[in-house]
């Protein structure tokens, strides 16, 4: 496993190769993804959507070892705001897939589970599938569910829950992120600060780091094109449509200033993973991701005095 000490360890994820789903012909094949990650100079990856990489621990361990790669985290999706009982988004519906991800992540030596909440509107049609704003009861269910998940992940698997605010979810803007942090147990739920999604929702990454330093547990490093974002807001585009329009831009050509983000996180004086995510699904050409990944790695390593791969 990569030794972190007090460094920000820069890694990457299948997302940076245009991967959103376990199986999709428009996505980079997983063998090519692993080969190009190693060729690009990264040593640490997230698992991405469960089933994209091999789920047999022995096989995956061999594939990673052959390329000198480590796993830092898996990813799960939840909808606890819809209730913890019944079929709407209950505990069992979330826990069954989360358990599989946790088992594989722990088997690979990972330390974190990135948890992404459900979105309130359909990615394809743009139709609202529920109210954009949560009721008090829904907020209570949301935070209770995440504290429960965080406790089980820690006690049974030795993993830390990293909550990921997300575009078109109920926890997207600064007030909602702060409300979530203020109402969850700091020991069970820390923040996967996704700098792109924070910017998308109008939140300040540096402001969150400075106000809630003890809650910053993990980073997704990306940038927003402010011009495209203005169009997204003007036309009320869905997250998927915004992504297809190029709202996520290759660093350092967007916002926020990742140099300031890295400087603020380095000041926390503790180890943190900073995972590059360059949303580009679907990939128009499988040759596109790797050059971007190489340039982004070089840029991020130039931003901090204690930043490494």
Short mmCIF file of C-alpha atoms in Angstrom, two decimals:
data_model
loop_
_atom_site.label_atom_id
_atom_site.label_comp_id
_atom_site.label_asym_id
_atom_site.label_seq_id
_atom_site.Cartn_x
_atom_site.Cartn_y
_atom_site.Cartn_z
CA UNK A 1 0.00 0.00 0.00
CA UNK A 2 1.17 3.53 -0.74
CA UNK A 3 2.70 5.18 2.34
CA UNK A 4 0.99 8.53 2.91
CA UNK A 5 2.43 10.11 6.07
CA UNK A 6 1.39 13.78 5.97
CA UNK A 7 1.11 14.02 2.20
CA UNK A 8 -1.73 14.61 -0.21
CA UNK A 9 -1.59 11.49 -2.34
CA UNK A 10 -2.78 12.12 -5.89
CA UNK A 11 -4.64 9.24 -7.50
CA UNK A 12 -7.22 8.75 -10.21
CA UNK A 13 -10.45 6.91 -10.95
CA UNK A 14 -12.30 5.18 -13.80
CA UNK A 15 -14.35 8.37 -14.11
CA UNK A 16 -11.29 10.07 -15.62
CA UNK A 17 -11.43 7.50 -18.41
CA UNK A 18 -15.13 8.14 -19.06
CA UNK A 19 -16.52 5.36 -16.89
CA UNK A 20 -19.87 5.82 -15.16
CA UNK A 21 -21.32 2.31 -15.34
CA UNK A 22 -20.29 -1.28 -14.71
CA UNK A 23 -20.75 -2.19 -18.35
CA UNK A 24 -21.13 0.15 -21.31
CA UNK A 25 -19.54 -0.21 -24.78
CA UNK A 26 -18.89 3.55 -24.86
CA UNK A 27 -16.53 3.24 -21.92
CA UNK A 28 -12.81 2.52 -21.88
CA UNK A 29 -12.24 -1.24 -21.40
CA UNK A 30 -11.03 -1.94 -17.88
CA UNK A 31 -7.72 -3.51 -18.95
CA UNK A 32 -6.88 -0.42 -20.98
CA UNK A 33 -7.87 1.78 -18.05
CA UNK A 34 -5.45 0.02 -15.69
CA UNK A 35 -2.66 -0.01 -18.26
CA UNK A 36 -3.02 3.70 -18.98
CA UNK A 37 -3.30 4.66 -15.31
CA UNK A 38 0.08 3.04 -14.69
CA UNK A 39 1.56 4.53 -17.85
CA UNK A 40 0.34 7.97 -16.77
CA UNK A 41 2.33 7.75 -13.54
CA UNK A 42 -0.46 7.17 -11.02
CA UNK A 43 -0.15 4.55 -8.31
CA UNK A 44 -3.52 4.83 -6.57
CA UNK A 45 -7.04 4.33 -7.91
CA UNK A 46 -10.66 4.12 -6.87
CA UNK A 47 -12.63 1.04 -7.89
CA UNK A 48 -15.27 2.98 -9.79
CA UNK A 49 -18.72 1.46 -10.35
CA UNK A 50 -18.92 -2.01 -8.87
CA UNK A 51 -18.44 -4.57 -11.61
CA UNK A 52 -16.36 -2.42 -13.94
CA UNK A 53 -13.13 -3.88 -12.56
CA UNK A 54 -13.00 -7.58 -11.72
CA UNK A 55 -14.90 -8.30 -8.50
CA UNK A 56 -12.97 -11.47 -7.63
CA UNK A 57 -10.44 -10.24 -5.04
CA UNK A 58 -7.66 -12.59 -6.12
CA UNK A 59 -7.92 -11.68 -9.77
CA UNK A 60 -8.16 -7.96 -9.08
CA UNK A 61 -5.20 -8.10 -6.71
CA UNK A 62 -3.13 -9.78 -9.41
CA UNK A 63 -4.17 -7.22 -12.04
CA UNK A 64 -3.27 -4.35 -9.72
CA UNK A 65 0.02 -5.86 -8.61
CA UNK A 66 1.08 -6.43 -12.22
CA UNK A 67 0.82 -2.67 -12.74
CA UNK A 68 2.03 -1.46 -9.35
CA UNK A 69 -1.35 -0.01 -8.37
CA UNK A 70 -3.16 0.37 -5.02
CA UNK A 71 -6.85 0.91 -4.24
CA UNK A 72 -7.86 3.72 -1.91
CA UNK A 73 -11.67 3.63 -2.10
CA UNK A 74 -14.86 2.14 -3.46
CA UNK A 75 -18.07 4.00 -4.33
CA UNK A 76 -21.67 3.41 -3.30
CA UNK A 77 -24.98 5.20 -3.89
CA UNK A 78 -27.73 5.84 -1.36
CA UNK A 79 -31.18 7.42 -1.06
CA UNK A 80 -31.66 7.52 2.70
CA UNK A 81 -33.74 10.68 2.51
CA UNK A 82 -36.55 8.55 1.06
CA UNK A 83 -36.79 6.56 4.28
CA UNK A 84 -34.90 3.74 5.97
CA UNK A 85 -37.75 1.24 5.69
CA UNK A 86 -39.70 -0.07 2.73
CA UNK A 87 -38.77 -0.06 -0.93
CA UNK A 88 -38.49 3.67 -1.68
CA UNK A 89 -34.83 3.89 -0.76
CA UNK A 90 -34.61 1.93 2.43
CA UNK A 91 -31.67 0.55 4.32
CA UNK A 92 -31.62 -2.91 2.77
CA UNK A 93 -31.79 -1.50 -0.75
CA UNK A 94 -28.67 0.53 -0.04
CA UNK A 95 -26.82 -1.91 2.18
CA UNK A 96 -26.75 -4.94 -0.09
CA UNK A 97 -24.70 -3.25 -2.85
CA UNK A 98 -22.73 -1.25 -0.27
CA UNK A 99 -21.71 -4.45 1.49
CA UNK A 100 -20.30 -5.91 -1.73
CA UNK A 101 -18.33 -2.74 -2.43
CA UNK A 102 -17.07 -2.62 1.16
CA UNK A 103 -15.93 -6.25 1.04
CA UNK A 104 -13.96 -5.71 -2.16
CA UNK A 105 -12.52 -2.37 -1.05
CA UNK A 106 -11.32 -3.82 2.25
CA UNK A 107 -9.89 -6.90 0.50
CA UNK A 108 -7.85 -4.61 -1.75
CA UNK A 109 -6.48 -2.66 1.22
CA UNK A 110 -8.62 0.42 0.63
CA UNK A 111 -9.51 2.70 3.52
CA UNK A 112 -12.50 4.68 2.28
CA UNK A 113 -15.99 4.40 0.82
CA UNK A 114 -17.19 7.38 -1.20
CA UNK A 115 -20.96 7.68 -0.76
CA UNK A 116 -23.04 9.58 -3.32
CA UNK A 117 -26.68 10.55 -2.63
CA UNK A 118 -29.47 10.04 -5.16
CA UNK A 119 -30.38 12.85 -7.54
CA UNK A 120 -33.78 14.52 -7.46
CA UNK A 121 -34.36 14.57 -11.22
CA UNK A 122 -33.96 12.09 -14.03
CA UNK A 123 -30.64 12.41 -15.80
CA UNK A 124 -32.10 11.60 -19.21
CA UNK A 125 -35.48 13.32 -19.30
CA UNK A 126 -34.76 16.11 -16.84
CA UNK A 127 -38.07 15.35 -15.17
CA UNK A 128 -38.18 15.86 -11.41
CA UNK A 129 -38.66 12.50 -9.72
CA UNK A 130 -39.09 14.15 -6.33
CA UNK A 131 -39.04 17.61 -4.76
CA UNK A 132 -35.78 19.49 -5.16
CA UNK A 133 -35.82 20.40 -1.46
CA UNK A 134 -35.98 18.00 1.48
CA UNK A 135 -38.54 18.11 4.25
CA UNK A 136 -37.43 18.06 7.88
CA UNK A 137 -38.32 14.36 8.09
CA UNK A 138 -36.32 13.60 4.94
CA UNK A 139 -33.31 15.44 6.36
CA UNK A 140 -33.61 13.42 9.56
CA UNK A 141 -33.71 10.17 7.60
CA UNK A 142 -30.77 11.26 5.47
CA UNK A 143 -28.41 12.00 8.34
CA UNK A 144 -29.56 8.99 10.40
CA UNK A 145 -28.95 6.67 7.48
CA UNK A 146 -25.47 8.00 6.84
CA UNK A 147 -24.44 7.77 10.47
CA UNK A 148 -25.69 4.18 10.53
CA UNK A 149 -23.79 3.37 7.33
CA UNK A 150 -20.65 5.04 8.63
CA UNK A 151 -20.75 3.05 11.85
CA UNK A 152 -21.12 -0.30 10.11
CA UNK A 153 -18.43 0.48 7.53
CA UNK A 154 -16.03 1.36 10.32
CA UNK A 155 -16.87 -1.43 12.77
CA UNK A 156 -17.21 -4.29 10.28
CA UNK A 157 -14.77 -3.33 7.53
CA UNK A 158 -12.40 -0.71 8.94
CA UNK A 159 -13.52 1.78 6.29
CA UNK A 160 -14.32 5.48 6.58
CA UNK A 161 -17.44 6.90 4.95
CA UNK A 162 -16.69 9.92 2.76
CA UNK A 163 -19.91 11.73 1.84
CA UNK A 164 -19.85 13.21 -1.67
CA UNK A 165 -22.13 16.18 -2.34
CA UNK A 166 -23.32 15.97 -5.92
CA UNK A 167 -24.91 18.01 -8.70
CA UNK A 168 -28.69 17.55 -8.91
CA UNK A 169 -28.77 15.92 -5.47
CA UNK A 170 -30.32 17.44 -2.37
CA UNK A 171 -26.86 18.11 -0.94
CA UNK A 172 -25.24 20.28 -3.56
CA UNK A 173 -24.97 23.92 -2.44
CA UNK A 174 -23.08 25.38 0.51
CA UNK A 175 -26.07 25.65 2.91
CA UNK A 176 -27.02 22.00 2.32
CA UNK A 177 -23.45 20.74 2.68
CA UNK A 178 -23.10 22.65 5.95
CA UNK A 179 -26.44 21.38 7.23
CA UNK A 180 -25.37 17.83 6.47
CA UNK A 181 -22.05 18.27 8.29
CA UNK A 182 -23.67 19.93 11.29
CA UNK A 183 -26.13 17.07 11.75
CA UNK A 184 -23.95 14.00 11.21
CA UNK A 185 -21.46 12.38 13.56
CA UNK A 186 -17.94 13.65 12.71
CA UNK A 187 -16.40 10.31 13.63
CA UNK A 188 -18.66 8.37 11.26
CA UNK A 189 -19.12 10.69 8.31
CA UNK A 190 -16.48 12.93 6.80
CA UNK A 191 -16.61 14.81 3.52
CA UNK A 192 -15.36 13.75 0.16
CA UNK A 193 -14.88 17.31 -1.00
CA UNK A 194 -15.44 17.22 -4.73
CA UNK A 195 -14.17 20.59 -5.87
CA UNK A 196 -16.04 20.46 -9.17
CA UNK A 197 -19.41 19.52 -7.72
CA UNK A 198 -18.96 22.09 -4.95
CA UNK A 199 -18.30 24.80 -7.55
CA UNK A 200 -21.25 23.54 -9.60
CA UNK A 201 -23.51 24.05 -6.58
CA UNK A 202 -22.09 27.44 -5.69
CA UNK A 203 -20.11 26.18 -2.67
CA UNK A 204 -16.60 27.32 -1.77
CA UNK A 205 -14.12 24.47 -1.46
CA UNK A 206 -11.58 26.58 0.40
CA UNK A 207 -14.34 28.01 2.59
CA UNK A 208 -15.48 24.50 3.56
CA UNK A 209 -11.92 23.42 4.34
CA UNK A 210 -11.35 26.46 6.54
CA UNK A 211 -14.72 26.26 8.34
CA UNK A 212 -14.84 22.47 8.78
CA UNK A 213 -11.20 21.34 8.77
CA UNK A 214 -11.90 18.25 10.87
CA UNK A 215 -14.58 17.08 8.41
CA UNK A 216 -12.38 17.06 5.30
CA UNK A 217 -11.52 13.40 4.84
CA UNK A 218 -10.97 12.97 1.13
CA UNK A 219 -10.79 14.96 -2.12
CA UNK A 220 -12.06 14.67 -5.65
CA UNK A 221 -10.09 17.18 -7.69
CA UNK A 222 -11.73 18.70 -10.73
CA UNK A 223 -12.73 22.04 -12.20
CA UNK A 224 -15.79 23.70 -13.70
CA UNK A 225 -15.87 25.82 -16.85
CA UNK A 226 -17.67 28.94 -15.58
CA UNK A 227 -18.92 29.85 -19.04
CA UNK A 228 -20.52 26.45 -19.57
CA UNK A 229 -21.90 26.54 -16.02
CA UNK A 230 -23.64 29.83 -16.79
CA UNK A 231 -25.34 28.17 -19.75
CA UNK A 232 -26.28 25.18 -17.59
CA UNK A 233 -28.00 27.46 -15.12
CA UNK A 234 -29.65 29.56 -17.79
CA UNK A 235 -31.11 26.49 -19.52
CA UNK A 236 -31.65 24.48 -16.32
CA UNK A 237 -29.73 21.52 -17.75
CA UNK A 238 -29.50 18.20 -15.94
CA UNK A 239 -26.17 17.01 -14.59
CA UNK A 240 -25.77 14.54 -17.46
CA UNK A 241 -26.53 17.22 -20.06
CA UNK A 242 -24.15 19.62 -18.36
CA UNK A 243 -21.42 17.01 -18.40
CA UNK A 244 -22.01 16.32 -22.10
CA UNK A 245 -21.79 20.07 -22.71
CA UNK A 246 -18.31 20.15 -21.17
CA UNK A 247 -19.03 21.73 -17.80
CA UNK A 248 -16.08 19.82 -16.32
CA UNK A 249 -12.89 21.22 -17.78
CA UNK A 250 -9.30 20.04 -17.69
CA UNK A 251 -7.25 21.77 -14.96
CA UNK A 252 -5.98 24.44 -14.72
CA UNK A 253 -8.50 26.02 -17.09
CA UNK A 254 -11.48 26.33 -14.73
CA UNK A 255 -12.65 26.91 -11.19
CA UNK A 256 -11.94 26.56 -8.34
CA UNK A 257 -8.23 27.32 -8.10
CA UNK A 258 -6.87 23.90 -7.20
CA UNK A 259 -3.61 25.42 -6.01
CA UNK A 260 -5.53 27.20 -3.24
CA UNK A 261 -7.46 24.04 -2.42
CA UNK A 262 -4.29 21.96 -2.13
CA UNK A 263 -2.60 24.67 -0.05
CA UNK A 264 -5.57 24.70 2.35
CA UNK A 265 -5.60 20.91 2.67
CA UNK A 266 -1.85 20.72 3.18
CA UNK A 267 -2.32 23.13 6.11
CA UNK A 268 -4.45 20.46 7.82
CA UNK A 269 -1.19 18.55 8.31
CA UNK A 270 -2.59 15.05 7.89
CA UNK A 271 -2.73 12.52 5.07
CA UNK A 272 -5.50 12.98 2.51
CA UNK A 273 -6.16 11.32 -0.84
CA UNK A 274 -6.74 13.70 -3.74
CA UNK A 275 -8.37 11.74 -6.55
CA UNK A 276 -8.48 13.19 -10.05
CA UNK A 277 -11.89 12.94 -11.69
CA UNK A 278 -12.27 14.26 -15.21
CA UNK A 279 -15.92 13.59 -16.03
CA UNK A 280 -16.10 12.77 -19.73
CA UNK A 281 -18.75 10.10 -20.20
CA UNK A 282 -19.24 9.01 -22.88
CA UNK A 283 -15.74 8.98 -24.34
CA UNK A 284 -15.76 9.97 -27.99
CA UNK A 285 -12.36 8.36 -28.56
CA UNK A 286 -10.55 6.00 -26.20
CA UNK A 287 -7.31 7.88 -26.97
CA UNK A 288 -8.62 11.05 -25.30
CA UNK A 289 -8.37 10.33 -21.54
CA UNK A 290 -4.71 9.43 -21.01
CA UNK A 291 -3.09 12.67 -22.23
CA UNK A 292 -5.50 14.65 -20.03
CA UNK A 293 -4.70 12.39 -17.07
CA UNK A 294 -0.97 12.94 -17.56
CA UNK A 295 -1.28 16.72 -17.82
CA UNK A 296 -3.59 16.91 -14.81
CA UNK A 297 -1.22 14.83 -12.69
CA UNK A 298 1.68 17.11 -13.57
CA UNK A 299 -0.35 20.21 -12.80
CA UNK A 300 -1.53 18.97 -9.41
CA UNK A 301 1.95 17.87 -8.37
CA UNK A 302 3.15 21.40 -9.12
CA UNK A 303 0.53 22.92 -6.81
CA UNK A 304 1.72 21.73 -3.41
CA UNK A 305 4.91 21.28 -1.46
CA UNK A 306 3.67 18.04 0.13
CA UNK A 307 1.73 16.54 -2.73
CA UNK A 308 2.76 13.24 -4.29
CA UNK A 309 1.48 10.20 -6.17
#
